[in-house]
Amino acid sequence: MAEASHEQVVYCRDAASGLRAIIAIHDTTLGPALGGTRMWPYRSELEALTDVLRLSEGMTYKAAVTGLNLGGGKAVILGDPTRDKSEALLRAHGRFVDSLGGRYITAEDVGITVADVETMAMETRFVTGVLSAPGGSGDPGPATAFGVYHGIRACATRVWGAPELGGRRVAIQGAGSVGSHLARHLAGEDARLWVSDLDAARARRVADATGAVVVDPEAIFDVEADVFAPCALGAVVNDATIPRLRVRVVAGAANNQLAEDRHGDELARRGILYAPDFVINAGGLINVYLELQGYDPELARSKARGIYDTLLAIFERAEADAIPTHRAAERLAEARIRDVGRAGRIWTPRRGVRPRRFADL
Ligand code: NAD
């Protein structure tokens, strides 16, 4: 992706509640910046800043390539979610979100639960993806898994000529919210599954429900399979893991799967098809986007199914331009932002004329 070029970065501090947070708005060409709040025990402010800059930029690309009218943003709270979280801290964060007047809309992320975002919502209406009551879309995890499942079908079409996954071997890293639902979709189509999780009980639960084989977390990279589906943390495709992969496809939910962009190039060089993470894992974002407009679960499913077509278009573009798939996806996203941004130059009555003093020319 391009060098860091964020529109706005806001440092938030509330001594009374102990809140230290950073909100990053990467780009609002297409709409308000949407992205969850992450709470993590960062070792330094610099580490938190690096994370929020990278994550918010990823959200811009994800929204753009998915056809959503959203920009990219993200927030991080510095602290241990198991120790430092309180109602006051979450409400203070909600007030900072509110102070941006809708330029940034938040949701849940690592360390921040549905209940936490509902607490933030006491202070701001600029939240989404949280309410399971009518009109709310609830946890985005299942929607993300549904989109990843259709994304893997697109990869199958590209590599083997048909989307069916019956008998295909899939190694899933991470049996959390997304990984567990993904396993169920795949098992429903009689795929053969391997699963790993640092939390052995989680992996076991998925295995019991789907017939998956549990493997040690470190051994998941060595499983001889058709698809490797990273559904845990980022940067798992790196110098150390690539030579170990014995798959034709890497396609999963984790954000920032490539340690560096060049690792995507290396997958392509080795003939491994990579489904760019910010494309295949957009099901959750689609879900929360639709919640902003009045949630319709059927529409959400149909839009998440569209990830299949989006990925096939990206694979074709990659072939036509002779570039790796992650670079083709970035090009498509950048083209949409550029072109729609240009259309935004056109004057409309909605914007009105704001008479002010003349500019000094
Ligand atoms: P989660 O916290 O529910 O599950 C992640 C699981 O991965 C946990 O069970 C954890 O124990 C396990 N894990 C961590 N490190 C591991 C390792 N080295 N090996 C094996 N297992 C490991 O998170 P989730 O909501 O399922 O999200 C999974 C990934 O997908 C994350 O990277 C997240 O950023 C990304 N993602 C999630 C959504 C969503 O809607 N939930 C949307 C887009 C992207």
Short mmCIF file of N, CA and C and ligand atoms in Angstrom, two decimals, residues 38 62 140-141 144 173-179 196-199 202 217 231-233 253-255 281, ligand 1:
data_model
loop_
_atom_site.label_atom_id
_atom_site.label_comp_id
_atom_site.label_asym_id
_atom_site.label_seq_id
_atom_site.Cartn_x
_atom_site.Cartn_y
_atom_site.Cartn_z
N ARG A 38 -9.82 -1.02 18.73
CA ARG A 38 -9.06 -2.15 19.26
C ARG A 38 -8.49 -1.75 20.62
N LYS A 62 -10.46 -1.72 1.97
CA LYS A 62 -11.53 -2.72 2.08
C LYS A 62 -12.87 -2.15 1.62
N PRO A 140 -20.28 -9.10 13.93
CA PRO A 140 -20.02 -9.26 12.49
C PRO A 140 -19.27 -10.55 12.14
N GLY A 141 -18.80 -11.29 13.15
CA GLY A 141 -18.00 -12.49 12.88
C GLY A 141 -18.66 -13.50 11.93
N THR A 144 -18.61 -12.25 8.44
CA THR A 144 -17.26 -12.31 7.87
C THR A 144 -16.96 -13.74 7.41
N GLN A 173 -6.35 -21.70 10.54
CA GLN A 173 -5.59 -21.24 11.71
C GLN A 173 -6.47 -20.28 12.51
N GLY A 174 -6.85 -20.69 13.72
CA GLY A 174 -7.70 -19.84 14.56
C GLY A 174 -9.12 -20.32 14.56
N ALA A 175 -9.59 -20.75 15.73
CA ALA A 175 -10.95 -21.28 15.85
C ALA A 175 -11.79 -20.33 16.68
N GLY A 176 -11.66 -19.03 16.41
CA GLY A 176 -12.42 -18.01 17.14
C GLY A 176 -13.75 -17.77 16.45
N SER A 177 -14.20 -16.54 16.56
CA SER A 177 -15.51 -16.19 16.03
C SER A 177 -15.62 -16.52 14.53
N VAL A 178 -14.65 -16.06 13.74
CA VAL A 178 -14.72 -16.28 12.30
C VAL A 178 -14.33 -17.72 11.94
N GLY A 179 -13.21 -18.19 12.50
CA GLY A 179 -12.72 -19.52 12.15
C GLY A 179 -13.75 -20.61 12.43
N SER A 196 -6.32 -25.26 14.05
CA SER A 196 -5.41 -25.02 15.18
C SER A 196 -5.88 -23.79 15.94
N ASP A 197 -5.61 -23.77 17.24
CA ASP A 197 -5.85 -22.57 18.03
C ASP A 197 -4.93 -22.62 19.25
N LEU A 198 -4.46 -21.45 19.67
CA LEU A 198 -3.63 -21.40 20.89
C LEU A 198 -4.45 -21.90 22.07
N ASP A 199 -5.76 -21.66 21.99
CA ASP A 199 -6.68 -22.14 23.01
C ASP A 199 -7.18 -23.53 22.55
N ARG A 202 -10.89 -24.39 22.25
CA ARG A 202 -11.62 -23.83 21.09
C ARG A 202 -11.43 -24.73 19.86
N PRO A 217 -0.63 -25.42 17.07
CA PRO A 217 -0.57 -24.11 16.41
C PRO A 217 0.62 -23.97 15.46
N CYS A 231 -7.10 -17.38 10.12
CA CYS A 231 -8.22 -16.72 10.80
C CYS A 231 -7.82 -16.37 12.24
N ALA A 232 -6.53 -16.09 12.45
CA ALA A 232 -6.07 -15.73 13.80
C ALA A 232 -5.53 -14.31 13.74
N LEU A 233 -4.22 -14.17 13.71
CA LEU A 233 -3.63 -12.82 13.71
C LEU A 233 -2.96 -12.52 12.37
N ALA A 253 -9.56 -15.00 6.96
CA ALA A 253 -10.18 -13.78 7.48
C ALA A 253 -9.20 -12.79 8.09
N ALA A 254 -8.03 -13.25 8.52
CA ALA A 254 -7.16 -12.37 9.32
C ALA A 254 -6.82 -11.10 8.55
N ASN A 255 -6.73 -9.99 9.30
CA ASN A 255 -6.29 -8.74 8.69
C ASN A 255 -4.78 -8.74 8.55
N ASN A 281 -12.27 -10.64 3.54
CA ASN A 281 -12.83 -10.55 4.89
C ASN A 281 -13.78 -9.37 5.07
P1 NAD B 1 -11.22 -14.16 17.68
O1 NAD B 1 -10.43 -13.45 18.70
O2 NAD B 1 -12.63 -14.56 17.97
O3 NAD B 1 -10.45 -15.50 17.25
C1 NAD B 1 -9.09 -15.55 16.98
C2 NAD B 1 -8.60 -16.89 17.46
O4 NAD B 1 -7.27 -17.07 17.00
C3 NAD B 1 -8.57 -17.03 18.97
O5 NAD B 1 -9.30 -18.20 19.34
C4 NAD B 1 -7.09 -17.15 19.30
O6 NAD B 1 -6.85 -18.02 20.40
C5 NAD B 1 -6.56 -17.74 18.03
N1 NAD B 1 -5.13 -17.54 17.79
C6 NAD B 1 -4.36 -16.46 18.04
N2 NAD B 1 -3.10 -16.68 17.65
C7 NAD B 1 -3.07 -17.94 17.15
C8 NAD B 1 -2.06 -18.73 16.57
N3 NAD B 1 -0.79 -18.29 16.43
N4 NAD B 1 -2.37 -19.96 16.15
C9 NAD B 1 -3.64 -20.43 16.27
N5 NAD B 1 -4.63 -19.71 16.80
C10 NAD B 1 -4.36 -18.48 17.23
O7 NAD B 1 -11.14 -13.26 16.36
P2 NAD B 1 -12.10 -13.32 15.09
O8 NAD B 1 -13.17 -12.31 15.25
O9 NAD B 1 -12.43 -14.73 14.78
O10 NAD B 1 -11.12 -12.75 13.96
C11 NAD B 1 -10.09 -13.55 13.41
C12 NAD B 1 -9.26 -12.71 12.46
O11 NAD B 1 -10.09 -12.18 11.43
C13 NAD B 1 -8.59 -11.49 13.10
O12 NAD B 1 -7.36 -11.28 12.46
C14 NAD B 1 -9.52 -10.37 12.78
O13 NAD B 1 -8.84 -9.12 12.75
C15 NAD B 1 -9.98 -10.77 11.40
N6 NAD B 1 -11.28 -10.21 11.04
C16 NAD B 1 -12.37 -10.44 11.82
C17 NAD B 1 -13.59 -9.90 11.46
C18 NAD B 1 -14.82 -10.14 12.29
O14 NAD B 1 -15.91 -9.77 11.83
N7 NAD B 1 -14.74 -10.74 13.45
C19 NAD B 1 -13.71 -9.13 10.29
C20 NAD B 1 -12.58 -8.93 9.50
C21 NAD B 1 -11.37 -9.47 9.89
#
